[in-house]
Short mmCIF file of C-alpha atoms in Angstrom, two decimals:
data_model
loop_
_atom_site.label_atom_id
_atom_site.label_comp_id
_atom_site.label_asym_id
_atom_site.label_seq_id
_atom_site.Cartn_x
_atom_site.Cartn_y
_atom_site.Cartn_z
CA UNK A 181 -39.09 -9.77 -30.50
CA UNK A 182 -36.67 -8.17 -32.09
CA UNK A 183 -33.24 -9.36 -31.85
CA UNK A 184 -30.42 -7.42 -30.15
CA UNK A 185 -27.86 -9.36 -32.03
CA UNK A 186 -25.09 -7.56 -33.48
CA UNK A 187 -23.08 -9.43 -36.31
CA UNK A 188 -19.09 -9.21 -36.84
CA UNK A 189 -17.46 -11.59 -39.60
CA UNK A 190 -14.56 -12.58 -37.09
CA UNK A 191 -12.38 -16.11 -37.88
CA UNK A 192 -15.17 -17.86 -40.45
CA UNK A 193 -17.20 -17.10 -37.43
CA UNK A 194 -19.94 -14.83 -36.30
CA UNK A 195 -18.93 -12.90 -33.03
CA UNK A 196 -22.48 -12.00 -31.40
CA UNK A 197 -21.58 -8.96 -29.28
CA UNK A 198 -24.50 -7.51 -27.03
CA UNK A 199 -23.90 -3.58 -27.22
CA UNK A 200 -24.25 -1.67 -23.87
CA UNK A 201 -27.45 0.13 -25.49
CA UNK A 202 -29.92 -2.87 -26.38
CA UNK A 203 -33.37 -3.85 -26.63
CA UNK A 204 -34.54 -5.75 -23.47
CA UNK A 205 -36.93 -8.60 -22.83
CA UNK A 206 -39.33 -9.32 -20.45
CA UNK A 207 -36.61 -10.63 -17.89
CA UNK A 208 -34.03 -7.10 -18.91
CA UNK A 209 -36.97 -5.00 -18.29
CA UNK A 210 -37.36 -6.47 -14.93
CA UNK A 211 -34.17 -5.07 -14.17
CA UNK A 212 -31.87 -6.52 -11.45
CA UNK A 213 -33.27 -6.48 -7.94
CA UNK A 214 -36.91 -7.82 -9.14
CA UNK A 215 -37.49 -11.94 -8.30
CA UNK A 216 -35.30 -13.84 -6.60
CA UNK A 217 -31.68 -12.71 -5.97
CA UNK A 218 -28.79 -14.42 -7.38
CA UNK A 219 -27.87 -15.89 -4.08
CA UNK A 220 -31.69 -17.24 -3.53
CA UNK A 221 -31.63 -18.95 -6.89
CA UNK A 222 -28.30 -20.73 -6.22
CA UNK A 223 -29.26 -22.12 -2.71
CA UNK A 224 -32.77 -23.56 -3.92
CA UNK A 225 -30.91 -25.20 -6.84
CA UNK A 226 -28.53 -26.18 -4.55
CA UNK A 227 -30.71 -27.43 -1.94
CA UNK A 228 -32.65 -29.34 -4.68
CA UNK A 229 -29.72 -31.53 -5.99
CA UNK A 230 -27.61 -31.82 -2.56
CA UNK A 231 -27.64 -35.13 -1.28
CA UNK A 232 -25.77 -36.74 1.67
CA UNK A 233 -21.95 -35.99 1.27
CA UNK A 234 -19.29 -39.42 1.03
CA UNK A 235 -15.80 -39.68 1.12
CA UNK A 236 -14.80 -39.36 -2.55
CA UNK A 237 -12.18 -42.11 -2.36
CA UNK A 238 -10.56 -41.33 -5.09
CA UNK A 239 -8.74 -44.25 -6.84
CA UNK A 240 -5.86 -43.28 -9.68
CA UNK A 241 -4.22 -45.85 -12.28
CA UNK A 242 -1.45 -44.54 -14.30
CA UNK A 243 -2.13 -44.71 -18.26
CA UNK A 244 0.30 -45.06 -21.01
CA UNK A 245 -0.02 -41.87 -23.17
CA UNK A 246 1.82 -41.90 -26.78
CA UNK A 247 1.73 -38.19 -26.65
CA UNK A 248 4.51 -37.95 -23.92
CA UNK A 249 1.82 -36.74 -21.55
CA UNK A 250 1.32 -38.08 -17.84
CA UNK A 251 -2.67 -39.86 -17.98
CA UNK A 252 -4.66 -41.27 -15.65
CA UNK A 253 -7.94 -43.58 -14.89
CA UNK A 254 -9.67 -42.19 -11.99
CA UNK A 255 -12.27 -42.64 -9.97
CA UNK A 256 -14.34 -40.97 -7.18
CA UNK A 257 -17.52 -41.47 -4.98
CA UNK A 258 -20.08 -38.62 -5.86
CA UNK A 259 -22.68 -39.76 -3.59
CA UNK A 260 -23.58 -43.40 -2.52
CA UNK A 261 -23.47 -46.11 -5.00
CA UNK A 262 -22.16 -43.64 -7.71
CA UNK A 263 -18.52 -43.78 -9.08
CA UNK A 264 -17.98 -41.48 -11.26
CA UNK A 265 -15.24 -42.36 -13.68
CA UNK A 266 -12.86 -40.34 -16.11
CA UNK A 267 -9.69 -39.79 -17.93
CA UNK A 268 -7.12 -37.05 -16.63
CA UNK A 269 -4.17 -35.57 -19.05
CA UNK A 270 -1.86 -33.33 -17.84
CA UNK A 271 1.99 -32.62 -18.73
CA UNK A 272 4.79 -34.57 -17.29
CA UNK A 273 6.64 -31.97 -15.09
CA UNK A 274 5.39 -31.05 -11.88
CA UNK A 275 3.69 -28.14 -10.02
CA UNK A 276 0.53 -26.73 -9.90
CA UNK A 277 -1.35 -25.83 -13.45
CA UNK A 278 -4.86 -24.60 -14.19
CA UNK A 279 -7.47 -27.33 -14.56
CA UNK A 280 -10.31 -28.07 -17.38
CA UNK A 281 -13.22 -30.17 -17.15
CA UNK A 282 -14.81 -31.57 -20.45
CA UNK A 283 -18.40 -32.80 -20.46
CA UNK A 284 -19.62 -34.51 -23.33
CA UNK A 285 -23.22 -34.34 -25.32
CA UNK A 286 -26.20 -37.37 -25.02
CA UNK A 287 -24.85 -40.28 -25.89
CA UNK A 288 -21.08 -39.70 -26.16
CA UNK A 289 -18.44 -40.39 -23.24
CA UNK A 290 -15.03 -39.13 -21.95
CA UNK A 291 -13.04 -41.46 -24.22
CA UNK A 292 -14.84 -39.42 -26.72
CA UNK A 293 -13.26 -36.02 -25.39
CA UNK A 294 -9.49 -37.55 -25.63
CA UNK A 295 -8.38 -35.10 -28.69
CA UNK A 296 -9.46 -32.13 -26.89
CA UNK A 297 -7.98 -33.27 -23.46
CA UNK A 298 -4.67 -34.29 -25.46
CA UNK A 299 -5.07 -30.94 -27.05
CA UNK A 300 -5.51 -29.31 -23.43
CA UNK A 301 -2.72 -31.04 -22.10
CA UNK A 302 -0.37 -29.84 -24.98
CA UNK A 303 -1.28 -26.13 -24.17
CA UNK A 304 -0.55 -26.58 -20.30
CA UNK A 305 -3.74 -27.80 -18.30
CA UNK A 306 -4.66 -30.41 -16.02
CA UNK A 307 -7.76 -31.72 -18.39
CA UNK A 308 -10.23 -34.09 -17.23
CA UNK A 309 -13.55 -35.77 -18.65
CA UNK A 310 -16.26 -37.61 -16.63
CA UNK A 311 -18.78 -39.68 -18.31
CA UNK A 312 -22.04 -38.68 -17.40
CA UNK A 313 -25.09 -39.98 -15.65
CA UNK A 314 -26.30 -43.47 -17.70
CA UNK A 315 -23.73 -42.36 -20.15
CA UNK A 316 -20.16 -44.44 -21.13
CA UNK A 317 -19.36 -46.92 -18.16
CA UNK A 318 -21.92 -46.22 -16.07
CA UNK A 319 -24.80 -47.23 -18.08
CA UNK A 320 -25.81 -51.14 -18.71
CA UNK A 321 -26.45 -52.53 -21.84
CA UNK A 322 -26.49 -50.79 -24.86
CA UNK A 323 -28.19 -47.57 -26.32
CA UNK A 324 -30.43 -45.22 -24.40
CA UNK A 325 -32.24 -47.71 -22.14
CA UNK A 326 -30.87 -47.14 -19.07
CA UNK A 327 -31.23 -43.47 -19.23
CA UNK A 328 -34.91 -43.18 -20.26
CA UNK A 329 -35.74 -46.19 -17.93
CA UNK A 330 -34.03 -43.33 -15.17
CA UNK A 331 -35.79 -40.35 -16.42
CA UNK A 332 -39.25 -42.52 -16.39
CA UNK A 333 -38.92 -43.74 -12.83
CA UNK A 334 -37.75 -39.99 -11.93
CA UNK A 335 -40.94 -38.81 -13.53
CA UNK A 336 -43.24 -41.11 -11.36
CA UNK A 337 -41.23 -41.30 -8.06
CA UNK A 338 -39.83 -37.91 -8.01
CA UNK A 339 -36.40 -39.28 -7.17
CA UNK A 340 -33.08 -38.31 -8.46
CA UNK A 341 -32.97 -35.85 -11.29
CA UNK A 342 -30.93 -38.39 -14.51
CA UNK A 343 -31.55 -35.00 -17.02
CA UNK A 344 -28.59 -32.78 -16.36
CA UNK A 345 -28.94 -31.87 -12.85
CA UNK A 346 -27.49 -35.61 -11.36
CA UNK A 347 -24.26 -35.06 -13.43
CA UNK A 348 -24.25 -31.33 -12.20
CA UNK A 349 -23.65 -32.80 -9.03
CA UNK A 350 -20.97 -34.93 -10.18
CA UNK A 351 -19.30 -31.85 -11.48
CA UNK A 352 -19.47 -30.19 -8.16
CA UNK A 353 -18.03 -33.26 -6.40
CA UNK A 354 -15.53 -33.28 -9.34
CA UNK A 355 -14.33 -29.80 -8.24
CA UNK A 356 -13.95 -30.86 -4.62
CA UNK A 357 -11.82 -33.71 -5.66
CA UNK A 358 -9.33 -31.45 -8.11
CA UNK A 359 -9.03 -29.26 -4.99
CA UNK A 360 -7.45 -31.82 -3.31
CA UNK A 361 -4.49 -32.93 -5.92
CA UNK A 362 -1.26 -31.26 -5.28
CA UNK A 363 -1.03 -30.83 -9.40
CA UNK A 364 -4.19 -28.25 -9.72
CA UNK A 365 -4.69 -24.57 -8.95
CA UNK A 366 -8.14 -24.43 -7.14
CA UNK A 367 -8.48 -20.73 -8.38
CA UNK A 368 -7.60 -21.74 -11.59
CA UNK A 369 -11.20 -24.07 -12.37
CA UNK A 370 -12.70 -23.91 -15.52
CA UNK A 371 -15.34 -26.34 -17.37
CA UNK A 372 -16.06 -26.66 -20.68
CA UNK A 373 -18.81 -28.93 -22.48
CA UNK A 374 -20.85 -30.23 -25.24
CA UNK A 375 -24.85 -29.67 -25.64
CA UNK A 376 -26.43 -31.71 -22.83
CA UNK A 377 -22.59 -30.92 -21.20
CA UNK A 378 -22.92 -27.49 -22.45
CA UNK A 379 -26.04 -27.07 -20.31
CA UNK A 380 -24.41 -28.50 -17.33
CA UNK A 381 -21.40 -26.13 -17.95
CA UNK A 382 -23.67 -23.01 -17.20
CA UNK A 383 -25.86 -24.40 -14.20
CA UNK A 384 -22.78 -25.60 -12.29
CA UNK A 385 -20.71 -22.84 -13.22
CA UNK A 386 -24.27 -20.49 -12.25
CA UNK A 387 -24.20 -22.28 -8.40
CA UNK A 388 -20.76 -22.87 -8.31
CA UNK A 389 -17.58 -19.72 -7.87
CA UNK A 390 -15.19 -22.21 -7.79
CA UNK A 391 -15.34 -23.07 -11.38
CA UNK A 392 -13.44 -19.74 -12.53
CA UNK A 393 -14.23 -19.43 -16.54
CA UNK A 394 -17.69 -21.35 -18.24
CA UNK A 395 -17.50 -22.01 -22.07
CA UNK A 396 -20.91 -23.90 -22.95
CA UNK A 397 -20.58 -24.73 -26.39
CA UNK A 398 -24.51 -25.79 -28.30
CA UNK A 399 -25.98 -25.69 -24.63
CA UNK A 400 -27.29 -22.36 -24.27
CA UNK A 401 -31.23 -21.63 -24.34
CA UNK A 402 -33.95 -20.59 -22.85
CA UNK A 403 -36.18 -24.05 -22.20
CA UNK A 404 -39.42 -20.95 -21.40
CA UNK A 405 -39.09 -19.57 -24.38
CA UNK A 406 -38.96 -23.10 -26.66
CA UNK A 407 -41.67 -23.83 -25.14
CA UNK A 408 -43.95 -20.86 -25.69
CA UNK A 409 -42.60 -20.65 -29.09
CA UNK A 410 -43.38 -24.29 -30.56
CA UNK A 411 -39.71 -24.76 -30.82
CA UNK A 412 -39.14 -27.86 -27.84
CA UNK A 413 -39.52 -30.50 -30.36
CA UNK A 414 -35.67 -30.92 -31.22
CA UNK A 415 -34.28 -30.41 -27.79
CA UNK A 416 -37.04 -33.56 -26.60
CA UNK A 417 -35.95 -35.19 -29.43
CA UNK A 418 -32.56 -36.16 -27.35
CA UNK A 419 -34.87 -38.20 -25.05
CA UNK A 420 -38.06 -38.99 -26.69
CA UNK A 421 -38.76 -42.32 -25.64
CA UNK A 422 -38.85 -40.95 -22.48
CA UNK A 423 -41.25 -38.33 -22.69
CA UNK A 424 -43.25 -41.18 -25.46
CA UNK A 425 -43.36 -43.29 -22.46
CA UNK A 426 -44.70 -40.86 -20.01
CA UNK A 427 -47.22 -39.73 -22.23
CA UNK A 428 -48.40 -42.91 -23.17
CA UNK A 429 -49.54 -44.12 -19.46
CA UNK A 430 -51.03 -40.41 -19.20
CA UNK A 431 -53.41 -41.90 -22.64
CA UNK A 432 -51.87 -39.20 -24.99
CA UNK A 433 -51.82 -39.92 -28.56
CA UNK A 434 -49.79 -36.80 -29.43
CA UNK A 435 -47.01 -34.60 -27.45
CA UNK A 436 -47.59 -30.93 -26.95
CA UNK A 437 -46.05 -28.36 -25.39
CA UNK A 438 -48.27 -28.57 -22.07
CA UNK A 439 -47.56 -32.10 -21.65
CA UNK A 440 -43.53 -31.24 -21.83
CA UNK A 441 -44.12 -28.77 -18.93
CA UNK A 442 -45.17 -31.43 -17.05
CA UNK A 443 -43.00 -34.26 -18.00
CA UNK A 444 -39.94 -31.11 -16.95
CA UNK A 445 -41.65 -30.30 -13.84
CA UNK A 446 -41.60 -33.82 -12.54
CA UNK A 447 -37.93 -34.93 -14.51
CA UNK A 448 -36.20 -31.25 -14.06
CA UNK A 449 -37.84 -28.93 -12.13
CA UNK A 450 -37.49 -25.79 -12.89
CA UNK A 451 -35.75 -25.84 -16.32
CA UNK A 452 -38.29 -23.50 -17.43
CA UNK A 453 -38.95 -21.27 -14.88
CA UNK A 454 -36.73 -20.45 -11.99
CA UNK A 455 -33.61 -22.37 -13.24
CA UNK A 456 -33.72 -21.53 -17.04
CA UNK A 457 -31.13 -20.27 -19.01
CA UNK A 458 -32.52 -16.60 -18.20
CA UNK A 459 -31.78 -16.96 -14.75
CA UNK A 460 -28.94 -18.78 -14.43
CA UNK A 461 -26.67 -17.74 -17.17
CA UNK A 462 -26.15 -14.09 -15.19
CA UNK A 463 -25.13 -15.77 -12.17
CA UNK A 464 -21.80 -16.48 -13.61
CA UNK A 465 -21.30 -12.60 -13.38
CA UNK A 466 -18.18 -12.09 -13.39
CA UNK A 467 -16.43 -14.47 -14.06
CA UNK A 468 -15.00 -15.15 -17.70
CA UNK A 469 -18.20 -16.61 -20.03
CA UNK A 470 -18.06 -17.82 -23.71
CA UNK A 471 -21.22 -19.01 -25.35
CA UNK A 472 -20.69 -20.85 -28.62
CA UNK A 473 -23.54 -21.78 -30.57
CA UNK A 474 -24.50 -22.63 -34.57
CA UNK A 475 -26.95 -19.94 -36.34
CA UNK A 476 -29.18 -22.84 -37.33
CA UNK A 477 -29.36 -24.77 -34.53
CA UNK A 478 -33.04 -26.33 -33.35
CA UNK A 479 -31.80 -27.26 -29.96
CA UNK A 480 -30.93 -24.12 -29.49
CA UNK A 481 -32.79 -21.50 -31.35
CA UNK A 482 -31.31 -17.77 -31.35
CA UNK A 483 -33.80 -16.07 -30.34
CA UNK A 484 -33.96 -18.41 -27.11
CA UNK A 485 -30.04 -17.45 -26.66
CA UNK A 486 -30.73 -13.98 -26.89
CA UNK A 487 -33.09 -14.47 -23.99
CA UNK A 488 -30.20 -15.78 -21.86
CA UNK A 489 -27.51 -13.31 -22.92
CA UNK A 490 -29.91 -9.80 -22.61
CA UNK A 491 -29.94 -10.33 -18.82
CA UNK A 492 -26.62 -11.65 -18.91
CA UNK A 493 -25.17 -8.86 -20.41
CA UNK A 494 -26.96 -6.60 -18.44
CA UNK A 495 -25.23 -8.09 -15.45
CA UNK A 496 -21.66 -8.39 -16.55
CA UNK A 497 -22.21 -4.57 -17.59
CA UNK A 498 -23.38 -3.54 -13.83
CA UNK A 499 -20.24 -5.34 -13.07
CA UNK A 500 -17.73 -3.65 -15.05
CA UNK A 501 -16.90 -6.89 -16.11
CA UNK A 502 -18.12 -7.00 -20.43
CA UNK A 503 -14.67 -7.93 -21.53
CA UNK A 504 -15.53 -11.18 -19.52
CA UNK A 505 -18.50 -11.99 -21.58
CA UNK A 506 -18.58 -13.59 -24.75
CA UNK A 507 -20.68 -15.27 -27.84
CA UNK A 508 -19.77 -16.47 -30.98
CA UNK A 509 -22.18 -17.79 -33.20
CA UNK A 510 -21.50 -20.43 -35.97
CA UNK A 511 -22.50 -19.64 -39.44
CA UNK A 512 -24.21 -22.15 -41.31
CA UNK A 513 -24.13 -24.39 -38.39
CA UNK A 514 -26.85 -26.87 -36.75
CA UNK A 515 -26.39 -28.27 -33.12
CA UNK A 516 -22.25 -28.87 -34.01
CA UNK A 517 -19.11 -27.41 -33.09
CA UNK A 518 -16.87 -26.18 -36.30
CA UNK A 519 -12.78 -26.84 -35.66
CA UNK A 520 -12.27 -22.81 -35.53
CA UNK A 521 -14.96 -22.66 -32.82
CA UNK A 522 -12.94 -24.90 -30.77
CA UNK A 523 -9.93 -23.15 -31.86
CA UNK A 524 -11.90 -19.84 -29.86
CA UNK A 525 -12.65 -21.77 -26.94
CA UNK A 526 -9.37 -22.99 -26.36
CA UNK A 527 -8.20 -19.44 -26.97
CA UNK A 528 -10.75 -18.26 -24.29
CA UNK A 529 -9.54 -20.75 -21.79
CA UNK A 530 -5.49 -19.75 -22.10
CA UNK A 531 -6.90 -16.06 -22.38
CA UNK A 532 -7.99 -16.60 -18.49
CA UNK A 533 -6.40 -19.22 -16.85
CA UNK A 534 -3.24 -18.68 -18.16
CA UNK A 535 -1.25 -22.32 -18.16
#
């Protein structure tokens, strides 16, 4: 396919703008209207994560900050048996400011995301980072274990969903809890993350109008089209044992691309088909999107992004909302973020919430 990628030197950057007149893919052509509508695909992702609501009891211990910011340890029940915990800058005066989640990539944690929430803080915003799923404190042990030990008993019970779509929910139940401090503007919601949090950025912000501007940094791709194209290897790369595992009790000697359809199907259903990037990146419409991702990334290969952003761009243009919708792409860059990409993104975020 021919890419409808339009190049601008911009910043040491490469701004990808989609112009109004492009070539569509199989999903553009489609046009809007065909499949499942936008509120259809939310409720059946919706419906497939919910699980019975607790109180969030939210617990808050005060944290000395060197930066003459106010910071916090907190704490809050997503579902039963989970406490999800995270760090929470903000300045010291009072009143209510705009809020920013950070999630982190595989393997990191929210201590990990303290120069960007000190960095938040400094520009005005109520910035907080969770540690995922069997990531940080809320893994045993050391290494991966935990979380391919999850994914593996997901992929022969069925139960819970440890690859993106559990933390999802924690960033929903995150969102409910912001709501209800006194110090954040619920209208003013926005998340930002990191590859695996990237990914989570666009689903939650897809199901989710609450979270008011998305900026998915190394996240963005089209799982369908990795697949058909030979190019999945990377992105199972971030969890191979697991899939090594599954295959092994199915008596594989080798991984191939029909055996990852099955291991997603089972482990994240969906990821491919109804709930890829195709389909749920649009569902932000309109709200304020930035998509940041490197030119030669494996995890996320451009011509996979351009499958997200065609239909997404057709939406946000059907919305007279294009000044809303936004990718830069990083030359000369794997799966990383460069400083002046984060320099964007933080621009992004004071462009539309306004601290």
């Amino acid at each position: 396919m021919r890419s409808s990628i339009r190049r601008i030197n911009s910043r040491n950057l490469v701004l990808m703008v989609f112009p109004i007149l492009f070539a569509f893919n199989g999903i553009a052509q489609e046009g809007v209207g065909s499949g499942p509508s936008p509120a259809q695909t939310r409720t059946a992702f919706l419906r497939m994560i919910d699980r019975p609501r607790v109180s969030l009891a939210p617990l808050v211990k005060d944290v000395p900050n060197s930066e003459g910011l106010r910071q916090e340890y907190i704490t809050y029940s997503s579902e039963k048996d989970q406490r999800v915990p995270g760090i929470l800058l903000k300045p010291a005066d009072h009143g209510r400011r705009p809020a920013v989640v950070v999630l982190h990539g595989t393997g990191g944690t929210k201590e990990g995301q303290l120069s960007l929430l000190n960095r938040l803080a400094v520009q005005g915003f109520v910035a907080v980072a969770i540690d995922g799923r069997y990531h940080g404190e809320r893994k045993t042990g050391t290494g991966s274990a935990q979380y391919v030990a999850a994914m593996l008993e997901t992929y022969h019970t069925g139960q819970g969903h440890p690859f993106l779509y559990d933390t999802v929910w924690d960033v929903l139940r995150l969102i409910d809890y912001l709501e209800s401090r006194p110090d954040v503007d619920p209208a003013r919601i926005a998340v930002i993350g990191f590859s695996k949090g990237g990914m989570e950025t666009y689903l939650a912000a897809a199901v989710d109008p609450r979270i008011a501007v998305a900026v998915p940094m190394i996240g963005v791709q089209s799982f369908r089209w990795a697949l058909d194209n030979d190019r999945w290897m990377s992105r199972v790369g971030t969890f191979q044992a697991a899939v090594d595992g599954a295959a092994k009790e199915a008596g594989l000697s080798k991984v191939d691309a029909a055996f990852v359809r099955s291991f997603y199907d089972r482990v994240a259903p969906g990821i491919y088909t109804r709930f890829d990037g195709p389909a749920m990146v649009p569902l932000i419409t309109p709200r304020p999107l930035l998509v940041i991702n490197g030119d030669a990334d494996d995890r996320t290969p451009l011509p996979g992004v351009d499958e997200c952003m065609t239909p997404a761009k057709l939406a946000y243009h059907k919305a007279a909302a294009d000044e809303k919708l936004q990718v830069y792409i990083q030359q000369n860059t794997g799966h990383a973020v460069t400083p002046v990409a984060l320099q964007v993104a933080v621009d992004w975020l004071v462009k539309w919430l306004k601290p």
